[in-house]
Coordinates of C-alpha atoms and ligand atoms in Angstrom, one line a residue:
M1 CA 0.0 0.0 0.0
I2 CA 1.4 3.3 -1.0
V3 CA -0.1 6.7 -0.2
G4 CA 0.7 9.3 -2.8
S5 CA -0.1 13.0 -3.1
D6 CA -2.8 14.5 -5.4
H7 CA -0.6 14.3 -8.4
S8 CA 2.1 11.7 -7.9
L9 CA 2.8 8.3 -6.4
L10 CA 6.3 7.2 -5.4
I11 CA 6.7 3.5 -6.2
P12 CA 9.6 2.0 -4.2
D13 CA 12.4 0.1 -5.9
L14 CA 11.0 -3.2 -7.0
S15 CA 14.1 -4.7 -8.5
D16 CA 14.3 -7.4 -5.8
H17 CA 10.7 -8.5 -6.4
R18 CA 10.7 -11.3 -8.9
G19 CA 7.3 -12.9 -8.2
G20 CA 6.5 -14.0 -11.7
K21 CA 8.3 -16.8 -13.3
G22 CA 8.3 -15.3 -16.8
R23 CA 8.6 -11.8 -18.2
L24 CA 6.2 -10.1 -15.8
R25 CA 6.9 -9.3 -12.2
G26 CA 4.0 -10.9 -10.5
L27 CA 2.7 -7.6 -9.2
R28 CA -0.5 -5.7 -10.1
L29 CA -0.9 -2.0 -9.4
V30 CA -4.3 -0.7 -8.4
H31 CA -4.5 3.0 -7.9
T32 CA -6.8 6.0 -8.0
H33 CA -6.9 9.0 -10.4
F34 CA -8.2 12.1 -8.9
K35 CA -9.8 13.2 -12.2
E36 CA -12.4 11.3 -14.1
E37 CA -9.7 10.2 -16.4
P38 CA -9.1 6.7 -17.4
L39 CA -5.6 5.2 -18.1
N40 CA -3.0 7.6 -19.3
E41 CA 0.6 7.6 -20.7
E42 CA 2.0 7.7 -17.2
D43 CA 0.2 4.4 -16.5
K44 CA 1.6 2.8 -19.6
M45 CA 5.0 3.9 -18.5
D46 CA 4.6 2.3 -15.1
L47 CA 3.2 -0.9 -16.6
A48 CA 6.2 -1.1 -19.0
L49 CA 9.0 0.0 -16.8
L50 CA 7.9 -1.9 -13.7
R51 CA 6.9 -4.9 -15.8
L52 CA 3.6 -5.1 -13.9
D53 CA 1.2 -7.9 -14.7
L54 CA -1.6 -5.5 -14.8
I55 CA -2.6 -2.0 -13.9
T56 CA -6.0 -0.9 -12.7
V57 CA -7.1 2.7 -12.4
I58 CA -10.1 3.8 -10.3
P59 CA -11.1 7.4 -11.3
L60 CA -12.8 9.3 -8.5
D61 CA -15.6 11.8 -9.2
K62 CA -15.9 15.2 -7.6
S63 CA -17.4 13.9 -4.5
G64 CA -14.6 11.2 -4.2
Q65 CA -16.8 8.4 -5.3
A66 CA -15.4 5.5 -7.2
H67 CA -17.5 3.8 -9.9
R68 CA -15.5 1.9 -12.4
L69 CA -12.3 0.0 -12.9
H70 CA -10.1 0.6 -15.9
T71 CA -7.6 -2.2 -16.4
A72 CA -4.8 -2.7 -18.9
H73 CA -1.9 -5.0 -19.5
L74 CA 1.1 -5.3 -21.8
L75 CA 0.9 -7.4 -24.9
P76 CA 3.5 -9.9 -26.2
E77 CA 4.8 -9.2 -29.7
N78 CA 1.9 -9.0 -32.2
P79 CA 1.5 -8.2 -35.9
G80 CA -0.4 -5.0 -35.2
G81 CA 2.6 -3.7 -33.2
Q82 CA 0.3 -3.0 -30.2
E83 CA 1.9 -2.2 -26.9
W84 CA -0.9 -2.7 -24.5
R85 CA -4.5 -3.7 -24.2
V86 CA -7.1 -1.7 -22.3
L87 CA -10.0 -3.9 -21.1
E88 CA -13.6 -2.8 -21.1
P89 CA -14.3 -0.7 -18.0
E90 CA -16.2 -2.6 -15.3
Q91 CA -18.4 -1.6 -12.4
I92 CA -16.6 -1.9 -9.0
G93 CA -17.7 -5.0 -7.3
L94 CA -18.9 -6.6 -10.5
S95 CA -15.6 -7.4 -12.2
Q96 CA -15.7 -10.5 -14.3
V97 CA -12.0 -10.6 -15.2
D98 CA -10.2 -13.7 -14.1
V99 CA -6.9 -12.0 -13.4
Q100 CA -4.9 -15.1 -12.5
G101 CA -6.0 -16.8 -15.7
L102 CA -5.4 -13.7 -17.8
V103 CA -1.8 -13.3 -16.5
R104 CA -1.1 -17.0 -16.9
S105 CA -2.2 -16.9 -20.5
L106 CA -0.2 -13.8 -21.2
E107 CA 2.9 -15.5 -19.8
E108 CA 2.2 -18.6 -21.8
E109 CA 1.8 -16.6 -25.0
W110 CA 5.0 -14.8 -24.2
G111 CA 6.7 -18.1 -23.5
R112 CA 5.6 -19.6 -26.9
K113 CA 7.1 -16.6 -28.7
L114 CA 10.2 -16.5 -26.5
P115 CA 11.4 -19.9 -25.3
V116 CA 12.9 -19.8 -21.8
R117 CA 16.3 -20.3 -23.2
K118 CA 16.0 -17.0 -25.0
I119 CA 14.6 -15.3 -22.0
R120 CA 17.5 -16.5 -19.9
R121 CA 19.9 -15.2 -22.5
G122 CA 18.1 -11.8 -22.4
G123 CA 21.3 -10.0 -21.8
E124 CA 22.8 -11.2 -25.0
R125 CA 19.9 -10.1 -27.2
A126 CA 20.1 -6.5 -28.1
I127 CA 18.2 -3.7 -29.8
L128 CA 20.4 -1.2 -31.6
I129 CA 19.5 2.5 -31.5
S130 CA 20.7 5.5 -33.3
V131 CA 19.4 8.9 -32.0
T132 CA 20.7 11.3 -34.5
S133 CA 20.4 14.6 -36.4
Q134 CA 22.5 13.2 -39.3
P135 CA 20.9 12.4 -42.6
K136 CA 19.3 8.9 -42.5
S137 CA 21.7 7.4 -45.0
A138 CA 24.7 8.2 -42.7
A139 CA 22.8 6.9 -39.7
L140 CA 22.0 3.6 -41.5
E141 CA 25.6 3.1 -42.5
S142 CA 26.8 3.7 -39.0
L143 CA 24.2 1.3 -37.7
A144 CA 25.2 -1.4 -40.1
E145 CA 28.7 -1.1 -38.6
L146 CA 27.3 -1.2 -35.1
R147 CA 25.5 -4.4 -36.0
E148 CA 28.7 -5.9 -37.2
L149 CA 30.3 -4.9 -33.9
A150 CA 27.4 -6.4 -31.9
V151 CA 27.6 -9.6 -33.8
S152 CA 31.4 -9.7 -33.3
A153 CA 30.7 -9.3 -29.6
G154 CA 28.5 -12.4 -29.7
L155 CA 25.2 -10.6 -29.4
E156 CA 22.0 -11.4 -31.2
V157 CA 20.6 -8.2 -32.8
L158 CA 16.8 -8.2 -32.7
E159 CA 16.0 -4.9 -34.2
T160 CA 17.6 -1.6 -35.2
V161 CA 15.9 1.7 -34.5
I162 CA 16.7 5.1 -35.9
Q163 CA 15.3 8.2 -34.2
S164 CA 15.8 11.3 -36.2
R165 CA 15.7 14.4 -34.0
K166 CA 16.6 18.0 -34.5
E167 CA 17.5 18.3 -30.9
I168 CA 18.9 15.5 -28.7
N169 CA 17.3 15.3 -25.3
P170 CA 20.3 15.7 -23.0
K171 CA 18.9 13.2 -20.4
F172 CA 17.5 10.3 -22.4
L173 CA 18.5 11.3 -26.0
M174 CA 14.9 10.8 -26.9
S175 CA 11.5 11.7 -25.4
R176 CA 10.2 9.7 -22.4
D177 CA 7.4 8.4 -24.5
R178 CA 9.7 7.0 -27.2
L179 CA 11.8 5.5 -24.5
T180 CA 8.8 3.9 -23.0
S181 CA 7.8 2.4 -26.3
L182 CA 11.4 1.2 -26.7
S183 CA 11.3 -0.5 -23.3
I184 CA 8.0 -2.2 -24.2
R185 CA 9.5 -3.4 -27.5
A186 CA 12.5 -4.8 -25.6
L187 CA 10.2 -6.6 -23.2
Q188 CA 8.1 -8.0 -26.1
L189 CA 11.2 -9.2 -28.0
G190 CA 13.1 -10.4 -24.9
A191 CA 16.0 -8.0 -25.3
G192 CA 18.0 -7.2 -22.3
L193 CA 20.3 -4.8 -23.8
L194 CA 20.0 -1.4 -25.6
I195 CA 23.0 -0.4 -27.6
F196 CA 23.4 3.2 -28.7
D197 CA 25.4 4.2 -31.7
Q198 CA 26.1 7.5 -30.0
E199 CA 28.5 8.0 -27.2
L200 CA 26.6 8.3 -24.0
N201 CA 28.0 10.3 -21.1
P202 CA 28.0 8.7 -17.6
S203 CA 24.8 10.5 -16.5
Q204 CA 23.0 9.5 -19.6
V205 CA 23.9 5.8 -19.1
R206 CA 22.6 6.1 -15.6
S207 CA 19.3 7.9 -16.5
L208 CA 18.6 5.4 -19.3
T209 CA 19.4 2.4 -17.2
E210 CA 17.3 3.6 -14.3
F211 CA 14.4 4.5 -16.5
S212 CA 14.2 1.5 -18.6
D213 CA 15.6 -1.2 -16.3
L214 CA 17.6 -2.5 -19.2
K215 CA 21.4 -2.7 -19.6
V216 CA 22.5 0.3 -21.6
V217 CA 25.7 0.2 -23.6
D218 CA 27.2 2.6 -26.1
R219 CA 29.4 2.0 -29.1
T220 CA 32.6 2.7 -27.1
Q221 CA 31.7 0.1 -24.4
L222 CA 30.8 -2.4 -27.1
I223 CA 34.2 -2.0 -28.7
L224 CA 35.9 -2.3 -25.4
D225 CA 33.9 -5.4 -24.7
I226 CA 35.0 -7.0 -28.0
F227 CA 38.6 -6.2 -27.2
A228 CA 38.2 -7.8 -23.7
Q229 CA 36.9 -11.0 -25.3
R230 CA 39.7 -11.1 -27.8
A231 CA 42.7 -10.3 -25.6
R232 CA 44.8 -13.4 -25.3
T233 CA 48.3 -12.3 -24.4
R234 CA 49.3 -10.7 -21.1
E235 CA 50.1 -7.6 -23.0
G236 CA 46.8 -7.5 -24.8
K237 CA 44.9 -8.1 -21.5
I238 CA 46.8 -5.3 -19.8
Q239 CA 46.0 -2.8 -22.6
V240 CA 42.4 -3.7 -22.6
E241 CA 41.9 -3.6 -18.9
M242 CA 43.6 -0.2 -18.8
A243 CA 41.2 1.1 -21.4
Q244 CA 38.2 -0.4 -19.6
L245 CA 39.2 1.1 -16.2
K246 CA 39.7 4.5 -17.7
Y247 CA 36.3 4.3 -19.3
I248 CA 34.7 3.2 -16.1
L249 CA 36.4 5.7 -13.7
P250 CA 34.3 8.7 -14.5
R251 CA 31.2 6.6 -14.4
L252 CA 31.9 5.4 -10.8
V253 CA 29.5 7.4 -8.8
G254 CA 26.6 6.5 -6.7
R255 CA 24.9 3.2 -6.7
D256 CA 26.8 -0.1 -6.5
D257 CA 24.2 -1.4 -8.8
S258 CA 25.1 0.8 -11.7
L259 CA 28.8 0.0 -11.0
S260 CA 28.1 -3.7 -11.2
R261 CA 26.2 -3.3 -14.4
L262 CA 29.1 -1.3 -15.9
A263 CA 31.8 -3.5 -14.5
G264 CA 30.0 -6.5 -15.7
G265 CA 30.3 -5.5 -19.3
I266 CA 28.1 -7.4 -21.7
G267 CA 27.4 -10.8 -20.2
G268 CA 29.9 -10.3 -17.4
R269 CA 33.0 -9.9 -19.4
G270 CA 34.1 -6.6 -17.9
P271 CA 37.2 -6.2 -15.9
G272 CA 35.9 -8.9 -13.6
E273 CA 33.4 -9.7 -10.9
T274 CA 35.9 -9.8 -8.2
R275 CA 36.2 -6.1 -8.6
L276 CA 32.6 -5.2 -8.2
E277 CA 33.3 -3.5 -4.9
I278 CA 36.2 -1.5 -6.0
D279 CA 36.0 2.2 -5.4
R280 CA 37.5 5.0 -7.4
R281 CA 40.7 5.0 -5.3
R282 CA 41.3 1.3 -6.0
V283 CA 40.6 1.8 -9.7
R284 CA 43.1 4.6 -9.8
E285 CA 45.7 2.5 -8.1
R286 CA 45.1 -0.3 -10.5
I287 CA 45.4 2.1 -13.4
H288 CA 48.8 3.2 -12.1
R289 CA 50.0 -0.3 -11.8
L290 CA 48.9 -1.2 -15.3
Q291 CA 50.6 2.0 -16.5
R292 CA 53.9 0.8 -15.0
D293 CA 53.4 -2.6 -16.7
L294 CA 52.8 -0.9 -20.0
E295 CA 55.9 1.2 -19.6
A296 CA 57.9 -2.0 -19.0
I297 CA 56.4 -3.6 -22.1
R298 CA 57.2 -0.5 -24.1
S299 CA 60.9 -0.6 -23.1
Q300 CA 61.1 -4.3 -23.9
R301 CA 59.7 -3.5 -27.3
R302 CA 62.2 -0.8 -27.8
Q303 CA 65.1 -3.1 -27.0
R304 CA 63.8 -5.7 -29.4
R305 CA 63.5 -3.1 -32.1
V306 CA 67.1 -1.8 -31.6
K307 CA 68.3 -5.4 -32.0
R308 CA 66.4 -5.7 -35.2
E309 CA 67.6 -2.4 -36.6
R310 CA 71.2 -3.4 -36.1
K311 CA 70.6 -6.4 -38.3
G312 CA 69.2 -3.9 -40.9
V313 CA 66.1 -6.0 -41.8
P314 CA 63.4 -3.7 -43.2
V315 CA 60.0 -3.8 -41.5
V316 CA 56.8 -3.6 -43.5
S317 CA 53.7 -3.1 -41.4
I318 CA 50.2 -3.9 -42.5
V319 CA 47.6 -1.4 -41.3
G320 CA 44.0 -0.7 -42.2
Y321 CA 40.3 -0.8 -41.2
T322 CA 39.1 -3.8 -39.2
N323 CA 38.1 -6.8 -41.4
A324 CA 39.9 -5.4 -44.4
G325 CA 41.9 -8.6 -44.8
K326 CA 45.2 -7.7 -43.1
S327 CA 45.8 -11.1 -41.4
T328 CA 44.7 -12.9 -44.5
L329 CA 47.3 -11.1 -46.5
L330 CA 50.0 -11.9 -43.9
N331 CA 48.9 -15.6 -43.9
T332 CA 49.1 -15.9 -47.7
L333 CA 52.4 -14.1 -48.0
T334 CA 54.1 -16.1 -45.3
R335 CA 52.0 -19.3 -45.3
S336 CA 51.0 -18.7 -41.7
R337 CA 47.9 -19.5 -39.9
L338 CA 47.0 -16.4 -37.9
T339 CA 43.3 -15.9 -37.0
A340 CA 41.5 -14.4 -40.0
E341 CA 37.8 -14.3 -39.9
D342 CA 34.8 -12.3 -40.8
R343 CA 34.4 -10.5 -37.6
Y344 CA 35.6 -7.1 -36.3
F345 CA 38.9 -7.1 -34.4
A346 CA 39.9 -10.6 -35.0
T347 CA 43.5 -9.5 -34.4
L348 CA 44.6 -7.7 -31.3
D349 CA 48.2 -8.5 -30.9
P350 CA 50.8 -7.6 -33.4
T351 CA 52.5 -10.5 -35.1
S352 CA 55.7 -10.5 -37.1
R353 CA 56.9 -12.9 -39.7
R354 CA 59.9 -13.1 -41.9
L355 CA 59.3 -12.9 -45.6
R356 CA 61.7 -13.4 -48.5
L357 CA 60.9 -11.1 -51.4
P358 CA 61.4 -12.4 -55.0
R359 CA 64.8 -10.7 -55.4
D360 CA 66.0 -12.6 -52.3
R361 CA 65.6 -9.7 -50.0
E362 CA 64.4 -10.5 -46.5
I363 CA 62.0 -8.4 -44.6
I364 CA 59.9 -8.5 -41.5
I365 CA 56.2 -8.1 -42.0
T366 CA 53.8 -7.3 -39.2
D367 CA 50.1 -7.5 -38.8
T368 CA 48.4 -5.1 -36.4
V369 CA 45.1 -4.4 -34.7
G370 CA 42.4 -2.9 -37.1
F371 CA 41.1 0.6 -37.0
I372 CA 37.5 1.7 -36.8
K373 CA 35.7 5.0 -36.8
N374 CA 35.4 6.7 -33.4
L375 CA 38.0 4.3 -32.0
P376 CA 37.7 4.9 -28.2
K377 CA 40.5 7.3 -27.2
D378 CA 41.3 5.3 -24.1
L379 CA 41.8 2.3 -26.2
L380 CA 44.0 4.1 -28.6
A381 CA 46.1 5.3 -25.7
A382 CA 46.2 1.9 -24.1
F383 CA 47.4 0.4 -27.4
Q384 CA 50.1 3.0 -27.8
A385 CA 52.7 0.4 -26.8
T386 CA 51.6 -1.9 -29.6
L387 CA 51.2 0.8 -32.1
E388 CA 54.5 2.3 -31.3
E389 CA 56.0 -0.6 -33.1
L390 CA 54.6 1.0 -36.3
E391 CA 57.0 3.9 -35.9
E392 CA 59.8 1.7 -36.9
A393 CA 58.2 0.5 -40.1
D394 CA 60.0 1.3 -43.3
L395 CA 56.8 0.9 -45.2
L396 CA 53.1 0.8 -44.3
L397 CA 50.8 -1.4 -46.4
E398 CA 47.4 0.1 -46.0
V399 CA 44.9 -2.7 -46.8
V400 CA 41.5 -1.5 -47.9
D401 CA 38.4 -3.6 -48.5
I402 CA 37.5 -2.3 -52.0
S403 CA 34.3 -4.4 -52.0
N404 CA 32.9 -2.3 -49.2
P405 CA 30.9 0.6 -50.6
G406 CA 32.1 2.8 -47.7
F407 CA 35.8 2.1 -48.4
E408 CA 36.6 5.8 -49.0
A409 CA 35.2 6.8 -45.6
Q410 CA 37.2 3.9 -44.1
M411 CA 40.4 5.2 -45.8
E412 CA 39.7 8.6 -44.3
V413 CA 39.4 7.1 -40.8
V414 CA 42.7 5.2 -41.3
D415 CA 44.3 8.3 -42.5
N416 CA 43.2 10.4 -39.5
L417 CA 44.3 7.7 -37.1
L418 CA 47.7 7.4 -38.7
T419 CA 48.1 11.2 -38.5
Q420 CA 47.1 11.1 -34.8
L421 CA 49.6 8.4 -34.2
E422 CA 52.2 10.5 -36.0
L423 CA 52.8 7.8 -38.5
S424 CA 51.8 9.7 -41.6
R425 CA 55.4 10.5 -42.5
I426 CA 56.1 6.8 -43.1
P427 CA 55.8 5.8 -46.8
R428 CA 52.5 4.1 -47.4
L429 CA 51.4 1.8 -50.1
R430 CA 47.7 1.4 -50.7
V431 CA 46.6 -2.1 -51.2
F432 CA 43.0 -2.6 -52.5
N433 CA 41.9 -6.0 -51.3
K434 CA 39.0 -8.3 -52.1
V435 CA 39.0 -7.5 -55.8
D436 CA 37.3 -10.8 -56.3
L437 CA 34.2 -9.3 -54.8
A438 CA 34.2 -6.2 -56.9
S439 CA 33.8 -5.7 -60.7
A440 CA 37.2 -5.7 -62.4
E441 CA 36.4 -2.4 -64.2
Y442 CA 35.4 -0.7 -60.9
A443 CA 38.4 -2.0 -59.1
A444 CA 40.8 -0.8 -61.8
R445 CA 39.2 2.7 -61.9
Q446 CA 39.6 3.0 -58.1
A447 CA 43.1 1.7 -58.1
E448 CA 44.2 4.2 -60.6
R449 CA 42.5 7.0 -58.8
Y450 CA 44.3 6.1 -55.5
Q451 CA 47.5 4.7 -57.0
A452 CA 46.7 1.4 -55.3
V453 CA 47.8 -2.2 -56.0
L454 CA 44.9 -4.6 -56.5
I455 CA 45.0 -7.9 -54.7
S456 CA 42.9 -10.7 -53.5
A457 CA 44.6 -11.6 -50.2
R458 CA 43.2 -15.1 -50.3
E459 CA 44.9 -15.9 -53.6
A460 CA 48.6 -16.1 -53.6
A461 CA 48.6 -15.8 -57.4
S462 CA 47.3 -12.2 -57.2
L463 CA 50.1 -10.9 -55.0
G464 CA 52.9 -10.6 -57.6
P465 CA 52.5 -6.9 -58.3
L466 CA 52.2 -6.2 -54.6
L467 CA 55.6 -7.9 -53.9
E468 CA 57.1 -5.8 -56.6
R469 CA 55.8 -2.6 -55.3
I470 CA 57.0 -3.5 -51.8
E471 CA 60.5 -4.1 -53.2
E472 CA 60.4 -0.9 -55.1
G473 CA 59.2 1.0 -52.1
L474 CA 61.9 -0.4 -49.8
G475 CA 64.6 0.0 -52.4
R476 CA 63.9 3.7 -52.9
E477 CA 63.7 4.2 -49.2
K478 CA 67.3 3.2 -48.7
K479 CA 68.4 6.1 -50.8
G480 CA 66.0 8.2 -48.9
V481 CA 64.4 9.8 -51.9
F482 CA 60.7 10.0 -52.2
P483 CA 58.6 11.7 -54.8
E484 CA 56.4 14.2 -53.0
E485 CA 53.1 12.8 -54.1
E486 CA 54.0 9.3 -52.9
Q487 CA 54.6 10.5 -49.4
Q488 CA 51.1 11.9 -49.4
Q489 CA 49.4 8.9 -50.9
Ligands
LIG501 N1 36.4 -12.6 -50.8 C1 37.5 -12.2 -50.2 N2 37.5 -12.3 -48.8 C2 38.6 -11.9 -48.2 C3 39.8 -11.5 -48.9 N3 40.7 -11.2 -48.0 C4 40.2 -11.4 -46.7 N4 38.9 -11.9 -46.9 C5 38.0 -12.2 -45.8 O1 37.7 -11.1 -45.0 C6 37.6 -11.4 -43.6 C7 38.5 -10.6 -42.8 O2 39.8 -11.0 -43.0 P1 40.9 -10.8 -41.9 O3 42.2 -11.1 -42.6 O4 40.6 -11.4 -40.6 O5 40.8 -9.2 -41.7 P2 41.7 -8.3 -40.8 O6 42.0 -7.0 -41.5 O7 42.9 -9.0 -40.3 O8 40.7 -7.9 -39.7 P3 40.8 -7.6 -38.1 O9 42.0 -8.4 -37.6 O10 39.6 -8.1 -37.5 O11 41.0 -6.2 -38.0 C8 37.8 -12.9 -43.6 O12 36.6 -13.6 -43.5 C9 38.6 -13.2 -44.8 O13 38.5 -14.5 -45.3 C10 39.7 -11.5 -50.3 O14 40.7 -11.2 -51.0 N5 38.6 -11.9 -50.9
LIG502 MG1 43.4 -9.5 -38.4

């Protein structure tokens, strides 16, 4: 029993109450409206956000008399896209509704549409959202990439939603009504996760999480999560943990609960459950410790590089957008078996191999982590030790997936990141990959336009011209002469 004021009702935190076995909470809310007004948007919000079995409103007339009951409940997914059903009003004392039976049948219907297995895996089923003032085409392209990221993180994407807005609501990004609808949709589809294409600030994450009762993740956190899943080596793990902690630090305020949601990452692959109780001070200490470890790694790398330089073996580094085919190229060139797959960020750790060029010259060729638009800055900083390796490269092979319609935008991202990493002075050779997926004429036109070499990294037979250009590039480098336009390529 809750006593409210004339215009509001404070419902206590119900998160511990899990009466219902299924989607609904096993609670009904019966309350009065002071005006002769039946169910309103506020009621729908309560129904959705508290996952109530049922809501009943009793409007009071001017003399405070109650006459009728207005009842509503949420609906499982349906072809009409309806969110809730409002029952016929009934006279108080004469209600015919078999509430137990109604709720049971709702749960059953829900259960048929969403088997228990899927409900249990709710956290791994996501709705992707872009709230944007960009043109729709740009938003769609970005969402397509977000989908790839989500799939690479092992999530199931149930739906993508674009909300075009002239102004972005600073608290929720969208209106409360839209957020309510989104929460109902998530409930209907059994999604436990909302992933925003936009970067969310800490207070937005908190507001959204508190309002919708769903896990809320932005693009940055999604990328961090993929890196956390992929990190295998000690070095990779340190780098990723560092980036995650830096991301979490400003978000560590207030409730333990929001911390545990953050620290848990998607499906609990965050920096680790043992650290749920860490406070800011401990996070900072940990960051300092990791920083020292990273310094040590850096100096080891430097020593290794010095040794290599003395031997005078030229280094060729493969860089490029994620999924462009960098590892595949290294594999084919050196008959190696590095992980190469159709997912984002298959490679985290740099790998070097020796390669003998046709004219019997030996080089070291290295594969690196892929780039992506809006690469989280903490991640870039954490990977500085790895990426520093690139400074020593005599030649960068920029692998571009020419079959991707957005390849030019990807080249721009790579370009900007290389500049940011102060690597743009290193001679670069553009390598347009996956020509087998593009029309020959189109590929040839683009290659000429960007002075790129065409290859299909899976086919060794297509790599001859590339090897020649590498040899050429290195040969000229020795003399230290570079035509101006090539440096800017
Ligand atoms: N059709 C076609 N597919 C290719 C070619 N080269 C690579 N791929 C595929 O593209 C996908 C990505 O290749 P990777 O070599 O893992 O790409 P990467 O650049 O190393 O990606 P990350 O390490 O994730 O940044 C894989 O499924 C490859 O089989 C090619 O020439 N043609
Ligand atoms: Mg790779």
